[in-house]
Short mmCIF file of C-alpha atoms and ligand atoms in Angstrom, two decimals:
data_model
loop_
_atom_site.label_atom_id
_atom_site.label_comp_id
_atom_site.label_asym_id
_atom_site.label_seq_id
_atom_site.Cartn_x
_atom_site.Cartn_y
_atom_site.Cartn_z
CA GLN X 2 73.59 17.24 -49.62
CA THR X 3 70.86 16.44 -52.48
CA GLY X 4 67.09 16.33 -53.19
CA SER X 5 65.27 13.81 -55.61
CA ALA X 6 61.58 14.40 -56.08
CA ASN X 7 59.36 12.52 -58.82
CA THR X 8 56.80 14.69 -60.73
CA ASN X 9 53.75 13.51 -62.45
CA PRO X 10 51.80 14.82 -65.61
CA SER X 11 48.54 16.18 -63.87
CA ASP X 12 46.16 14.69 -66.96
CA SER X 13 46.35 13.24 -70.44
CA ALA X 14 47.09 16.73 -72.01
CA ASP X 15 50.43 17.07 -69.72
CA ASP X 16 48.88 20.60 -68.59
CA GLU X 17 50.66 20.82 -65.29
CA TYR X 18 53.38 18.60 -63.15
CA ILE X 19 52.57 17.66 -59.59
CA THR X 20 54.95 16.94 -57.05
CA SER X 21 54.46 16.00 -53.53
CA VAL X 22 55.83 18.60 -50.71
CA SER X 23 56.05 17.89 -46.62
CA ILE X 24 55.47 20.74 -44.77
CA GLY X 25 55.51 21.55 -41.14
CA THR X 26 55.59 19.11 -38.04
CA PRO X 27 54.26 16.59 -38.18
CA ALA X 28 54.64 16.52 -42.23
CA GLN X 29 51.71 17.58 -44.09
CA VAL X 30 51.93 16.35 -47.92
CA LEU X 31 50.70 18.72 -50.39
CA PRO X 32 50.66 18.10 -54.30
CA LEU X 33 52.39 21.62 -55.87
CA ASP X 34 52.84 22.53 -59.23
CA PHE X 35 56.70 23.60 -59.39
CA ASP X 36 57.04 26.59 -61.35
CA THR X 37 60.34 28.56 -62.58
CA GLY X 38 58.44 31.42 -63.96
CA SER X 39 57.46 32.57 -60.35
CA SER X 40 58.97 33.01 -57.19
CA ASP X 41 56.48 32.43 -54.31
CA LEU X 42 55.96 29.29 -52.53
CA TRP X 43 51.77 29.55 -51.58
CA VAL X 44 49.21 26.86 -50.44
CA PHE X 45 45.77 26.41 -50.01
CA SER X 46 45.18 26.62 -46.15
CA SER X 47 42.98 26.41 -43.51
CA GLU X 48 42.56 30.15 -44.11
CA THR X 49 41.63 29.63 -47.47
CA PRO X 50 37.63 30.17 -47.74
CA LYS X 51 35.84 26.49 -47.27
CA SER X 52 34.05 26.95 -50.51
CA SER X 53 37.25 27.71 -52.26
CA ALA X 54 39.18 24.93 -50.67
CA SER X 55 36.66 22.30 -51.34
CA GLY X 56 38.53 19.09 -53.14
CA HIS X 57 41.96 20.45 -52.56
CA VAL X 58 44.36 19.32 -49.80
CA THR X 59 45.28 21.86 -47.41
CA TYR X 60 47.96 23.10 -44.94
CA SER X 61 46.99 23.91 -41.45
CA PRO X 62 49.91 25.95 -39.80
CA SER X 63 48.00 25.69 -36.27
CA LYS X 64 48.58 21.93 -36.60
CA SER X 65 52.45 22.23 -37.28
CA SER X 66 54.74 22.68 -34.14
CA THR X 67 57.02 24.29 -36.07
CA ALA X 68 55.26 26.89 -37.92
CA LYS X 69 55.56 30.73 -36.70
CA LYS X 70 53.37 33.60 -38.46
CA LEU X 71 55.35 36.16 -40.35
CA SER X 72 53.53 38.75 -38.66
CA GLY X 73 52.71 42.11 -40.88
CA SER X 74 53.70 40.38 -44.23
CA THR X 75 51.19 39.74 -47.00
CA TRP X 76 51.64 38.60 -50.82
CA SER X 77 49.63 38.96 -53.93
CA ILE X 78 50.54 37.51 -57.23
CA GLU X 79 48.81 37.21 -60.97
CA TYR X 80 50.22 34.63 -63.32
CA GLY X 81 50.17 35.09 -67.27
CA ASP X 82 47.15 33.19 -67.67
CA LYS X 83 45.61 36.13 -65.14
CA SER X 84 44.70 33.44 -62.37
CA SER X 85 45.67 34.92 -59.11
CA SER X 86 45.76 34.22 -55.35
CA SER X 87 46.90 36.46 -52.14
CA GLY X 88 47.09 35.88 -48.23
CA ASP X 89 49.42 35.77 -45.55
CA VAL X 90 52.63 34.33 -44.34
CA TYR X 91 54.16 31.83 -42.18
CA THR X 92 57.51 30.34 -41.98
CA ASP X 93 57.84 26.45 -41.44
CA ILE X 94 60.26 23.08 -42.57
CA VAL X 95 59.39 22.61 -45.94
CA THR X 96 61.00 19.00 -47.19
CA ILE X 97 61.11 18.59 -50.96
CA GLY X 98 62.86 15.04 -52.45
CA GLY X 99 64.45 14.35 -48.88
CA PHE X 100 66.00 17.90 -48.38
CA SER X 101 64.47 19.99 -45.65
CA VAL X 102 64.79 23.79 -45.31
CA LYS X 103 63.86 24.65 -41.81
CA THR X 104 62.71 28.11 -42.19
CA GLN X 105 60.72 28.52 -45.62
CA ALA X 106 58.68 31.00 -46.02
CA VAL X 107 55.14 29.22 -46.65
CA GLU X 108 52.51 31.80 -47.99
CA SER X 109 49.17 30.62 -46.93
CA ALA X 110 46.12 31.79 -49.51
CA THR X 111 43.29 33.74 -48.01
CA LYS X 112 41.99 34.21 -51.66
CA VAL X 113 42.29 32.19 -54.67
CA SER X 114 40.90 32.85 -58.44
CA THR X 115 38.39 30.68 -60.09
CA GLN X 116 41.14 28.83 -61.96
CA PHE X 117 42.71 27.58 -58.79
CA VAL X 118 39.48 26.72 -57.20
CA GLN X 119 38.71 24.64 -60.15
CA ASP X 120 42.09 22.99 -60.73
CA THR X 121 41.96 20.57 -57.71
CA VAL X 122 45.02 18.35 -58.50
CA ILE X 123 47.29 21.12 -57.45
CA SER X 124 47.01 22.86 -53.92
CA GLY X 125 49.60 25.87 -54.60
CA LEU X 126 52.84 26.54 -56.10
CA VAL X 127 56.62 26.20 -55.45
CA GLY X 128 58.42 29.10 -57.32
CA LEU X 129 61.63 28.23 -58.62
CA GLY X 130 62.46 31.23 -60.21
CA PHE X 131 64.94 34.09 -58.96
CA ASP X 132 64.27 35.99 -55.37
CA VAL X 133 63.79 39.28 -57.12
CA GLY X 134 60.36 37.92 -58.64
CA ASN X 135 59.06 37.29 -54.77
CA GLN X 136 55.60 39.06 -53.98
CA VAL X 137 55.88 39.02 -50.37
CA SER X 138 55.50 42.59 -48.55
CA PRO X 139 57.04 44.54 -46.82
CA ARG X 140 60.18 42.09 -46.91
CA PRO X 141 60.34 39.97 -49.96
CA GLN X 142 61.18 36.04 -48.95
CA LYS X 143 63.75 33.65 -50.82
CA THR X 144 62.42 30.59 -52.77
CA TRP X 145 62.84 27.11 -51.30
CA PHE X 146 65.75 26.46 -53.75
CA SER X 147 67.45 29.71 -52.82
CA ASN X 148 67.59 28.86 -49.37
CA ALA X 149 68.38 25.41 -50.05
CA ALA X 150 71.37 26.32 -52.62
CA SER X 151 73.79 27.00 -50.06
CA SER X 152 73.83 23.63 -48.40
CA LEU X 153 73.15 21.71 -51.61
CA ALA X 154 76.33 19.70 -53.25
CA GLU X 155 76.17 22.14 -55.88
CA PRO X 156 73.83 25.39 -56.38
CA LEU X 157 71.79 23.88 -59.43
CA PHE X 158 68.73 21.72 -59.95
CA THR X 159 67.32 19.77 -62.97
CA ALA X 160 63.96 19.73 -64.70
CA ASP X 161 63.40 15.87 -66.26
CA LEU X 162 59.61 16.24 -67.71
CA ARG X 163 58.09 13.51 -69.53
CA HIS X 164 54.94 13.04 -71.75
CA GLN X 165 52.69 10.88 -69.69
CA GLU X 166 55.42 9.15 -67.44
CA THR X 167 56.84 10.33 -64.24
CA GLY X 168 59.80 12.57 -64.33
CA SER X 169 61.99 14.30 -61.71
CA TYR X 170 63.26 17.19 -60.04
CA ASN X 171 66.62 16.83 -59.05
CA PHE X 172 68.40 19.30 -56.45
CA GLY X 173 72.39 19.68 -56.02
CA PHE X 174 73.51 17.26 -58.64
CA ILE X 175 73.05 16.39 -62.43
CA ASP X 176 72.15 12.86 -63.46
CA THR X 177 73.58 12.75 -66.73
CA SER X 178 72.10 9.42 -67.57
CA LEU X 179 68.81 10.95 -67.88
CA ALA X 180 70.02 12.41 -71.50
CA LYS X 181 71.10 11.36 -74.59
CA GLY X 182 72.99 14.30 -75.57
CA THR X 183 75.59 16.42 -74.27
CA ILE X 184 74.56 19.33 -71.85
CA GLY X 185 75.01 22.73 -73.47
CA TYR X 186 75.28 25.86 -71.48
CA THR X 187 74.02 29.54 -72.23
CA PRO X 188 73.76 32.38 -69.73
CA ALA X 189 70.67 32.82 -67.72
CA ASP X 190 69.20 36.21 -66.67
CA GLY X 191 67.17 36.34 -63.60
CA SER X 192 67.08 40.16 -63.55
CA GLU X 193 62.82 39.68 -64.11
CA GLY X 194 62.74 36.71 -61.99
CA TYR X 195 62.57 34.38 -64.94
CA TRP X 196 65.09 32.04 -66.10
CA GLY X 197 65.89 34.14 -69.41
CA PHE X 198 67.98 32.82 -72.10
CA THR X 199 68.53 33.08 -76.05
CA ALA X 200 67.99 30.28 -78.32
CA THR X 201 70.23 30.52 -81.49
CA GLY X 202 67.93 29.67 -84.12
CA TYR X 203 65.46 27.04 -85.10
CA SER X 204 64.09 24.74 -88.13
CA VAL X 205 60.96 22.78 -89.10
CA GLY X 206 61.28 19.02 -89.74
CA GLY X 207 64.79 17.68 -89.91
CA ALA X 208 65.94 21.08 -91.76
CA LYS X 209 69.22 22.64 -90.84
CA LEU X 210 69.15 25.31 -87.90
CA ASN X 211 68.61 28.71 -89.26
CA ARG X 212 70.22 31.66 -87.35
CA ASN X 213 67.59 33.63 -85.54
CA SER X 214 68.14 34.83 -81.94
CA ILE X 215 65.16 34.14 -79.76
CA THR X 216 65.14 35.20 -76.47
CA GLY X 217 62.63 33.84 -73.89
CA ILE X 218 62.21 32.10 -70.56
CA ALA X 219 62.58 28.48 -69.47
CA ASP X 220 59.23 27.86 -67.56
CA THR X 221 57.98 24.62 -65.85
CA GLY X 222 54.77 26.14 -65.21
CA THR X 223 53.69 26.99 -68.66
CA THR X 224 52.06 24.40 -70.85
CA LEU X 225 52.89 25.31 -74.14
CA LEU X 226 55.61 26.35 -76.12
CA LEU X 227 54.83 30.08 -77.04
CA LEU X 228 56.88 31.73 -79.81
CA PRO X 229 56.75 34.82 -82.15
CA ASP X 230 54.04 34.59 -84.96
CA ASN X 231 56.96 34.09 -87.82
CA ILE X 232 57.93 30.97 -86.37
CA VAL X 233 54.50 29.61 -85.68
CA ASP X 234 53.59 30.51 -89.05
CA ALA X 235 56.38 28.73 -90.52
CA TYR X 236 55.87 25.52 -88.44
CA TYR X 237 52.24 25.25 -89.21
CA ASN X 238 52.56 25.91 -93.05
CA ASN X 239 53.90 22.34 -92.88
CA VAL X 240 50.54 20.91 -91.32
CA GLU X 241 47.56 20.86 -94.11
CA SER X 242 44.58 21.07 -91.57
CA ALA X 243 45.98 23.88 -89.34
CA GLU X 244 44.06 26.58 -88.79
CA TYR X 245 43.14 29.56 -86.12
CA ASP X 246 40.41 28.44 -83.91
CA ASP X 247 38.97 31.70 -82.19
CA SER X 248 37.01 29.90 -79.80
CA GLN X 249 40.23 27.82 -78.69
CA GLU X 250 42.56 31.00 -78.96
CA GLY X 251 44.94 28.81 -80.88
CA VAL X 252 46.08 26.85 -83.60
CA VAL X 253 44.20 23.34 -84.33
CA PHE X 254 44.40 20.66 -86.88
CA ASP X 255 43.35 17.19 -87.60
CA CYS X 256 44.55 14.86 -84.69
CA SER X 257 45.57 12.28 -87.57
CA GLU X 258 48.26 14.77 -88.85
CA ASP X 259 51.81 13.66 -89.00
CA LEU X 260 53.18 16.81 -87.38
CA PRO X 261 56.73 17.76 -88.13
CA SER X 262 59.23 18.08 -85.64
CA PHE X 263 60.54 21.41 -84.15
CA SER X 264 64.20 22.23 -83.23
CA PHE X 265 66.00 25.10 -81.36
CA GLY X 266 69.49 25.79 -81.05
CA VAL X 267 71.10 26.71 -77.46
CA GLY X 268 74.41 26.38 -75.84
CA GLY X 269 75.88 24.83 -78.82
CA GLN X 270 73.40 21.78 -78.74
CA THR X 271 70.21 21.40 -80.90
CA ILE X 272 66.98 20.53 -79.08
CA THR X 273 64.51 18.73 -81.29
CA ILE X 274 61.07 18.41 -80.06
CA SER X 275 59.13 15.41 -81.90
CA GLY X 276 56.11 15.67 -83.95
CA ASP X 277 53.93 13.71 -81.50
CA LEU X 278 55.14 15.97 -78.27
CA LEU X 279 53.54 19.07 -80.55
CA ASN X 280 50.24 17.32 -81.02
CA LEU X 281 48.97 18.18 -77.54
CA THR X 282 45.46 16.97 -76.96
CA PRO X 283 41.89 17.05 -78.67
CA ILE X 284 40.13 20.09 -78.13
CA GLU X 285 37.32 18.00 -76.48
CA GLU X 286 37.11 14.56 -75.16
CA GLY X 287 36.62 12.46 -78.22
CA SER X 288 37.32 15.20 -80.70
CA SER X 289 39.26 14.80 -84.03
CA THR X 290 40.94 18.08 -83.59
CA CYS X 291 43.54 18.81 -82.10
CA PHE X 292 45.44 21.95 -80.19
CA GLY X 293 49.02 22.72 -80.87
CA GLY X 294 51.65 22.48 -78.45
CA LEU X 295 53.28 25.33 -80.28
CA GLN X 296 51.37 28.70 -80.11
CA SER X 297 51.76 32.47 -80.39
CA SER X 298 53.67 34.34 -77.72
CA ALA X 299 52.55 37.81 -79.49
CA ASP X 300 49.81 38.61 -76.74
CA ILE X 301 51.96 37.83 -73.96
CA GLY X 302 54.88 39.78 -74.61
CA ILE X 303 57.63 37.04 -73.89
CA ASN X 304 58.52 33.95 -75.45
CA ILE X 305 57.99 31.01 -73.44
CA PHE X 306 59.79 27.69 -73.56
CA GLY X 307 57.10 25.92 -71.44
CA ASP X 308 56.65 22.14 -70.77
CA VAL X 309 55.94 21.00 -74.43
CA ALA X 310 60.04 22.18 -75.38
CA LEU X 311 61.19 21.19 -71.58
CA LYS X 312 59.75 17.34 -72.12
CA ALA X 313 62.45 17.14 -75.00
CA ALA X 314 65.30 18.02 -72.90
CA LEU X 315 67.25 17.63 -69.64
CA VAL X 316 67.36 21.25 -68.30
CA VAL X 317 70.01 22.38 -65.82
CA PHE X 318 68.90 25.39 -63.86
CA ASP X 319 72.53 26.52 -62.72
CA LEU X 320 71.79 29.28 -59.94
CA GLY X 321 75.79 29.11 -58.98
CA ASN X 322 77.05 30.11 -62.79
CA GLU X 323 73.77 31.67 -63.64
CA ARG X 324 73.32 29.44 -66.66
CA LEU X 325 71.10 26.93 -68.18
CA GLY X 326 72.07 23.66 -69.66
CA TRP X 327 69.94 22.14 -72.12
CA ALA X 328 70.52 18.27 -73.12
CA GLN X 329 68.53 16.33 -75.85
CA LYS X 330 66.60 13.43 -74.20
C1 M90 L 490 51.42 32.91 -70.59
S1 M90 L 490 52.06 32.38 -69.19
C2 M90 L 490 50.46 31.26 -69.05
C3 M90 L 490 50.73 30.06 -68.07
N1 M90 L 490 49.75 29.32 -67.77
C4 M90 L 490 49.44 28.15 -68.41
O1 M90 L 490 50.25 27.95 -69.13
C5 M90 L 490 48.30 27.07 -67.97
C6 M90 L 490 48.76 26.13 -67.01
C7 M90 L 490 47.74 25.54 -66.36
C8 M90 L 490 46.86 26.16 -65.38
C9 M90 L 490 45.76 25.30 -64.84
C10 M90 L 490 45.14 24.21 -65.50
C11 M90 L 490 45.95 23.61 -66.61
C12 M90 L 490 47.12 24.20 -67.17
O2 M90 L 490 47.99 26.52 -69.30
C13 M90 L 490 47.36 27.10 -70.08
O3 M90 L 490 47.37 28.44 -69.89
N2 M90 L 490 47.19 26.58 -71.01
C14 M90 L 490 47.24 25.12 -71.21
C15 M90 L 490 45.75 24.48 -71.71
C16 M90 L 490 45.50 25.11 -73.27
N3 M90 L 490 44.42 24.16 -73.56
C17 M90 L 490 45.44 26.65 -72.83
C18 M90 L 490 46.75 27.15 -72.38
C19 M90 L 490 51.45 30.91 -66.47
O4 M90 L 490 50.54 31.81 -66.26
N4 M90 L 490 52.18 30.28 -65.82
C20 M90 L 490 52.53 30.55 -64.61
C21 M90 L 490 52.35 29.38 -63.52
C22 M90 L 490 51.12 29.05 -63.71
C23 M90 L 490 49.94 29.88 -63.14
C24 M90 L 490 48.55 28.73 -63.00
C25 M90 L 490 48.38 27.85 -62.40
C26 M90 L 490 49.96 26.87 -62.76
C27 M90 L 490 51.01 27.89 -62.87
C28 M90 L 490 54.13 31.06 -64.57
O5 M90 L 490 54.71 30.02 -64.90
C29 M90 L 490 54.18 32.24 -65.83
O6 M90 L 490 53.80 33.48 -65.18
C30 M90 L 490 54.03 34.64 -66.13
C31 M90 L 490 54.37 34.31 -67.05
C32 M90 L 490 54.55 35.67 -67.75
N5 M90 L 490 54.02 36.88 -67.20
C33 M90 L 490 53.64 37.02 -65.97
C34 M90 L 490 53.83 35.59 -65.27
#
């Protein structure tokens, strides 16, 4: 068995990717953000304060004949951008891309932080990280993918995120036609709940890859490519107008700049992110100053290969073999 779901950028900056998910009987369809950087499936619901839920699609367990309260269970989560949410837990049927998990923990939000209230394009997250990262207590719950894995043709999923285009999350199979290059595999470390891996080097423009281990995570829920300062500096030294903008908390430059590409080595392959994928978006509507897709990971403490990097590749999240596959797109 397999599943295949389309995913779309939330806005002109490809800030988030939105995928439709069916929950309950009859199906309640919610737009959710698939996040390989966390391990909880949580939704805006009938239990979310009305003022917070306004503008969001919500899940009502009381309207689902297959919903069951997981009594005594609660959850609370904080993300890298300091956004947070918490609540209680139901189980229900969750269908993604035509594949159904009968008894999936659906975490219902009774509290959401301001960022979520304002981010009306999504009604919650589907965590696709490792189960060890789940935040339900007293008994942690499995992710949708973990529950699905044993019934899928292969215990893996792929992410094909695209710039201003519809992409896909495929479950249980690899559509190699989505990639130009060969898929290179490298071990995945799930001990922290993330899809951790080590890139073997990087280069700016068409230069030859150097040998410089970069350990980080493959994270569909993070917009940017966040790497150490020395690499960020090496890149922006090639961009005449680049400067650090305190208010934007990042490197900005003239939108008219012709940005160099950025490449990294992984699994014996070289993934090259084109310059235009690194020129994210004007800092404000109509501004001629643009915000960089590559920024520093210094104050996060972890390197994150987020959507800016993932857009250049077909990425295979292979749970069965505890490995990550990367192919140039
Ligand atoms: C340093 S992880 C920062 C990252 N959040 C981002 O990437 C947000 C995403 C966003 C949110 C709302 C609108 C637009 C974009 O976007 C930005 O922060 N930016 C994009 C726009 C840009 N102008 C400023 C920077 C993050 O917490 N991800 C988590 C999932 C995320 C949570 C918020 C909702 C969307 C999904 C997750 O995978 C990683 O969790 C952790 C990473 C490291 N330790 C702990 C947790």
